[in-house]
Short mmCIF file of C-alpha atoms in Angstrom, two decimals:
data_model
loop_
_atom_site.label_atom_id
_atom_site.label_comp_id
_atom_site.label_asym_id
_atom_site.label_seq_id
_atom_site.Cartn_x
_atom_site.Cartn_y
_atom_site.Cartn_z
CA MET J 1 -227.74 -38.22 122.68
CA TYR J 2 -228.86 -41.78 123.46
CA THR J 3 -230.47 -43.74 120.60
CA PRO J 4 -232.16 -47.11 121.28
CA THR J 5 -230.95 -50.06 119.21
CA ILE J 6 -234.55 -50.82 118.16
CA GLU J 7 -237.31 -48.25 118.06
CA LEU J 8 -240.92 -48.50 116.88
CA GLU J 9 -243.05 -45.40 116.49
CA ASN J 10 -246.83 -45.88 116.12
CA VAL J 11 -246.42 -49.02 113.99
CA THR J 12 -249.57 -50.58 112.52
CA VAL J 13 -249.59 -53.74 110.37
CA SER J 14 -252.71 -55.20 108.72
CA TYR J 15 -253.42 -58.36 106.72
CA ASP J 16 -256.37 -58.07 104.33
CA ARG J 17 -257.88 -55.32 106.51
CA ASN J 18 -257.38 -57.40 109.67
CA VAL J 19 -255.20 -55.42 112.05
CA ALA J 20 -252.42 -57.61 113.46
CA LEU J 21 -250.56 -54.87 115.30
CA HIS J 22 -251.87 -51.40 116.03
CA GLY J 23 -250.08 -48.23 117.12
CA ALA J 24 -247.10 -50.08 118.56
CA ASN J 25 -244.38 -48.08 120.30
CA LEU J 26 -241.19 -49.61 121.61
CA GLN J 27 -237.60 -48.92 122.59
CA VAL J 28 -235.07 -51.70 123.20
CA ASN J 29 -231.72 -50.95 124.75
CA GLN J 30 -228.43 -52.10 123.27
CA GLY J 31 -226.78 -55.02 125.04
CA SER J 32 -229.97 -56.33 126.60
CA ILE J 33 -232.32 -59.30 126.38
CA ALA J 34 -235.97 -58.37 125.89
CA GLY J 35 -238.62 -61.05 126.34
CA ILE J 36 -241.76 -60.75 124.21
CA VAL J 37 -244.89 -62.12 125.90
CA GLY J 38 -248.38 -62.60 124.51
CA MET J 39 -251.03 -65.13 123.57
CA ASN J 40 -251.00 -67.02 120.27
CA GLY J 41 -252.21 -64.64 117.58
CA SER J 42 -251.45 -61.56 119.67
CA GLY J 43 -249.03 -60.10 117.12
CA LYS J 44 -245.64 -61.35 118.36
CA SER J 45 -244.55 -62.79 115.01
CA THR J 46 -245.87 -59.70 113.23
CA LEU J 47 -243.73 -57.59 115.55
CA PHE J 48 -240.66 -59.59 114.52
CA LYS J 49 -241.46 -59.23 110.83
CA ALA J 50 -242.03 -55.49 111.20
CA ILE J 51 -238.65 -55.09 112.88
CA MET J 52 -236.97 -57.07 110.10
CA GLY J 53 -238.69 -55.05 107.39
CA LEU J 54 -240.60 -58.08 106.08
CA GLU J 55 -244.04 -56.50 106.45
CA LYS J 56 -245.34 -53.33 104.87
CA LEU J 57 -246.33 -50.86 107.57
CA GLN J 58 -249.75 -49.31 107.34
CA SER J 59 -248.42 -46.50 109.50
CA GLY J 60 -245.45 -45.61 111.68
CA ARG J 61 -241.79 -46.43 111.31
CA VAL J 62 -239.10 -48.80 112.56
CA LEU J 63 -235.62 -47.55 113.35
CA ILE J 64 -232.56 -49.75 113.84
CA GLN J 65 -229.66 -47.90 115.48
CA GLY J 66 -231.43 -44.69 114.58
CA LYS J 67 -231.79 -45.53 110.88
CA SER J 68 -234.58 -46.84 108.67
CA ILE J 69 -234.67 -50.63 108.48
CA HIS J 70 -234.21 -50.41 104.71
CA LYS J 71 -230.95 -48.51 105.16
CA VAL J 72 -229.46 -51.20 107.39
CA SER J 73 -230.90 -54.31 105.70
CA GLN J 74 -227.68 -54.97 103.77
CA ARG J 75 -225.40 -54.68 106.79
CA ASN J 76 -226.06 -58.09 108.39
CA LEU J 77 -227.21 -56.37 111.57
CA LEU J 78 -230.28 -58.55 112.08
CA ALA J 79 -230.21 -62.31 112.62
CA TYR J 80 -233.44 -64.31 112.92
CA ILE J 81 -234.31 -67.72 114.34
CA PRO J 82 -237.79 -68.77 113.12
CA GLN J 83 -240.38 -70.95 114.80
CA THR J 84 -239.94 -74.66 114.15
CA GLU J 85 -243.15 -74.90 112.10
CA ASP J 86 -241.86 -72.25 109.69
CA VAL J 87 -239.02 -74.50 108.49
CA ASP J 88 -239.24 -77.18 105.78
CA TRP J 89 -237.47 -79.99 107.59
CA ASP J 90 -237.70 -82.29 104.55
CA PHE J 91 -235.54 -79.98 102.44
CA PRO J 92 -232.32 -81.81 101.50
CA ILE J 93 -229.83 -79.59 103.30
CA SER J 94 -227.26 -80.44 105.94
CA VAL J 95 -226.58 -78.83 109.29
CA TYR J 96 -223.31 -77.43 107.90
CA ASP J 97 -225.05 -75.84 104.93
CA VAL J 98 -227.72 -74.23 107.13
CA VAL J 99 -225.04 -72.68 109.32
CA MET J 100 -223.08 -71.56 106.26
CA MET J 101 -226.19 -69.64 105.15
CA GLY J 102 -225.36 -67.23 107.96
CA ARG J 103 -222.27 -66.21 105.97
CA TYR J 104 -224.10 -65.48 102.68
CA GLY J 105 -224.25 -61.76 103.40
CA TYR J 106 -220.45 -61.66 103.45
CA MET J 107 -219.96 -63.55 100.15
CA ASN J 108 -220.04 -62.48 96.52
CA CYS J 109 -222.88 -63.44 94.16
CA LEU J 110 -221.38 -66.91 93.57
CA ARG J 111 -221.53 -67.65 97.31
CA ILE J 112 -218.18 -69.40 97.39
CA PRO J 113 -217.04 -69.72 101.03
CA ARG J 114 -213.68 -68.32 102.01
CA GLU J 115 -211.43 -69.73 104.67
CA ILE J 116 -212.77 -67.21 107.20
CA ASP J 117 -216.35 -68.32 106.43
CA ARG J 118 -215.51 -71.98 107.02
CA ARG J 119 -213.65 -71.13 110.22
CA ILE J 120 -216.55 -69.11 111.62
CA VAL J 121 -219.03 -71.86 110.71
CA HIS J 122 -216.98 -74.49 112.55
CA GLN J 123 -216.63 -72.18 115.55
CA SER J 124 -220.42 -71.67 115.57
CA LEU J 125 -221.05 -75.41 115.38
CA ASP J 126 -218.67 -76.00 118.25
CA ARG J 127 -220.21 -73.25 120.36
CA THR J 128 -223.68 -74.79 119.97
CA GLN J 129 -222.45 -78.35 120.60
CA LEU J 130 -223.19 -79.53 117.05
CA THR J 131 -219.69 -80.65 116.09
CA GLY J 132 -220.01 -84.14 114.60
CA LEU J 133 -223.50 -83.50 113.24
CA GLU J 134 -222.41 -81.32 110.30
CA ASN J 135 -223.49 -83.79 107.62
CA ARG J 136 -226.88 -84.64 109.10
CA GLN J 137 -229.95 -83.69 107.09
CA ILE J 138 -231.83 -81.19 109.24
CA GLY J 139 -234.98 -83.33 109.42
CA GLU J 140 -232.99 -86.07 111.18
CA LEU J 141 -232.24 -83.87 114.15
CA SER J 142 -233.92 -83.83 117.54
CA GLY J 143 -235.95 -80.80 118.59
CA GLY J 144 -233.08 -79.34 120.58
CA GLN J 145 -230.57 -79.96 117.78
CA LYS J 146 -232.84 -78.18 115.31
CA LYS J 147 -232.98 -75.11 117.53
CA ARG J 148 -229.23 -75.16 118.03
CA THR J 149 -228.65 -75.43 114.26
CA PHE J 150 -230.44 -72.15 113.64
CA LEU J 151 -228.75 -70.59 116.65
CA ALA J 152 -225.41 -71.62 115.09
CA ARG J 153 -226.49 -69.97 111.82
CA THR J 154 -227.17 -66.80 113.79
CA LEU J 155 -223.73 -66.93 115.41
CA ALA J 156 -222.13 -67.38 111.99
CA GLN J 157 -223.97 -64.32 110.70
CA GLN J 158 -222.42 -62.21 113.48
CA GLY J 159 -225.43 -59.91 113.64
CA GLU J 160 -225.69 -57.21 116.28
CA ILE J 161 -229.41 -57.85 116.87
CA ILE J 162 -230.79 -61.36 117.33
CA LEU J 163 -234.50 -62.20 117.07
CA LEU J 164 -235.68 -65.58 118.38
CA ASP J 165 -239.26 -66.73 117.82
CA GLU J 166 -240.20 -69.37 120.44
CA PRO J 167 -236.73 -70.98 120.71
CA PHE J 168 -237.73 -73.10 123.72
CA ALA J 169 -240.72 -74.82 122.09
CA GLY J 170 -240.16 -78.58 121.89
CA VAL J 171 -236.81 -78.64 123.70
CA ASP J 172 -235.86 -80.25 126.99
CA VAL J 173 -234.78 -78.41 130.12
CA LYS J 174 -231.08 -79.06 129.47
CA THR J 175 -231.26 -77.56 125.98
CA GLU J 176 -233.25 -74.56 127.22
CA LYS J 177 -230.64 -73.91 129.89
CA ALA J 178 -227.82 -74.16 127.32
CA ILE J 179 -229.59 -71.70 125.00
CA ILE J 180 -230.17 -69.23 127.84
CA GLU J 181 -226.52 -69.42 128.90
CA LEU J 182 -225.41 -68.69 125.33
CA LEU J 183 -227.86 -65.78 125.02
CA ILE J 184 -226.48 -64.26 128.22
CA GLU J 185 -222.94 -64.59 126.81
CA LEU J 186 -224.04 -62.83 123.63
CA LYS J 187 -225.72 -60.07 125.61
CA ASN J 188 -222.58 -59.55 127.66
CA SER J 189 -220.63 -59.14 124.41
CA GLY J 190 -222.93 -56.28 123.41
CA LYS J 191 -225.58 -58.06 121.34
CA THR J 192 -229.23 -57.01 121.57
CA ILE J 193 -231.66 -59.93 121.80
CA LEU J 194 -235.43 -60.15 121.37
CA ILE J 195 -237.01 -63.45 122.31
CA SER J 196 -240.65 -64.50 122.26
CA THR J 197 -241.50 -67.23 124.73
CA HIS J 198 -244.42 -68.93 126.45
CA ASP J 199 -242.18 -69.91 129.36
CA LEU J 200 -243.21 -66.99 131.56
CA ASN J 201 -241.50 -68.38 134.64
CA SER J 202 -238.10 -67.97 132.98
CA ILE J 203 -238.55 -64.30 132.01
CA ALA J 204 -237.21 -62.90 135.26
CA THR J 205 -234.24 -65.29 135.26
CA PHE J 206 -232.50 -64.01 132.14
CA CYS J 207 -234.39 -61.07 130.58
CA ASP J 208 -233.54 -57.44 131.28
CA GLN J 209 -236.66 -56.05 129.63
CA VAL J 210 -240.11 -57.43 128.86
CA ILE J 211 -242.51 -56.48 126.05
CA LEU J 212 -246.20 -57.27 126.55
CA VAL J 213 -248.18 -57.74 123.33
CA ASN J 214 -251.90 -58.03 122.66
CA LYS J 215 -252.58 -56.58 119.18
CA THR J 216 -250.42 -53.66 120.29
CA ILE J 217 -247.56 -53.20 122.71
CA LEU J 218 -249.35 -52.81 126.02
CA ALA J 219 -246.22 -52.11 128.04
CA TYR J 220 -242.46 -52.48 127.86
CA GLY J 221 -239.52 -51.79 130.12
CA ALA J 222 -237.51 -53.34 132.94
CA VAL J 223 -238.85 -56.70 134.07
CA ALA J 224 -239.25 -55.53 137.67
CA ASP J 225 -241.41 -52.60 136.55
CA VAL J 226 -243.51 -54.16 133.79
CA PHE J 227 -243.87 -57.88 134.59
CA THR J 228 -246.68 -57.41 137.11
CA PRO J 229 -249.93 -59.34 137.72
CA GLU J 230 -251.97 -56.38 136.45
CA ASN J 231 -250.05 -56.14 133.17
CA ILE J 232 -250.01 -59.90 132.64
CA SER J 233 -253.78 -59.96 133.17
CA ARG J 234 -254.21 -57.34 130.42
CA THR J 235 -251.90 -59.31 128.14
CA PHE J 236 -253.77 -62.58 128.56
CA GLY J 237 -257.30 -61.23 128.39
CA GLY J 238 -258.04 -60.93 132.09
CA SER J 239 -256.27 -64.02 133.44
CA VAL J 240 -252.88 -64.66 135.02
CA PRO J 241 -251.26 -68.06 134.37
CA GLN J 242 -251.43 -70.17 137.51
CA GLY J 243 -248.25 -70.28 139.60
CA LEU J 244 -246.62 -67.31 137.88
CA PHE J 245 -246.68 -64.95 140.88
#
């Protein structure tokens, strides 16, 4: 029997009685890229946190590979790339150390890297074109380099499910293209990827599925079926971004 990699059943999340996400239902297929679309404040980040088990659910449940999120939380299945504004860029930590954080789940309590950890970190740096920047303090990086640092951390973690919250914000076209190419490679290797983005024009170019969010999940499924003017209008409160269709 087929089991989706990610499944939400009637998920509701509230903050101080303010409902951020209500009655959300979702299924995401393994080995696919699902784009999450919605206005600011529509519940996209809450959706990510619910999937990662970081928010208490008022109702419903989240299943990862058919199991409760709490049963898989120690298995390094989920890797997360946060929004830029959620990171303290003044913290005295190097690019290398950020990427090495992706290996923490494989280390003992002393967090002493093994040879395999160092090798995977260097491979991740190379794959994201960060070789030579290992000793840079993260606040010294450009916007694109910052995004690639956290993408390298995700590669080092070797998670099966990758969540990216606005990875294209503040990056140039070249960096966006490089990130998309890497995401497609990861998908082709069997990874499942959820990505929130405001770049609606790129959805059809690399996403297999789309998830439309406006305080709930309005619709989800194959891009060709769901990414329609009618659904986009519902998602953005009655308007369709100019030039999208």
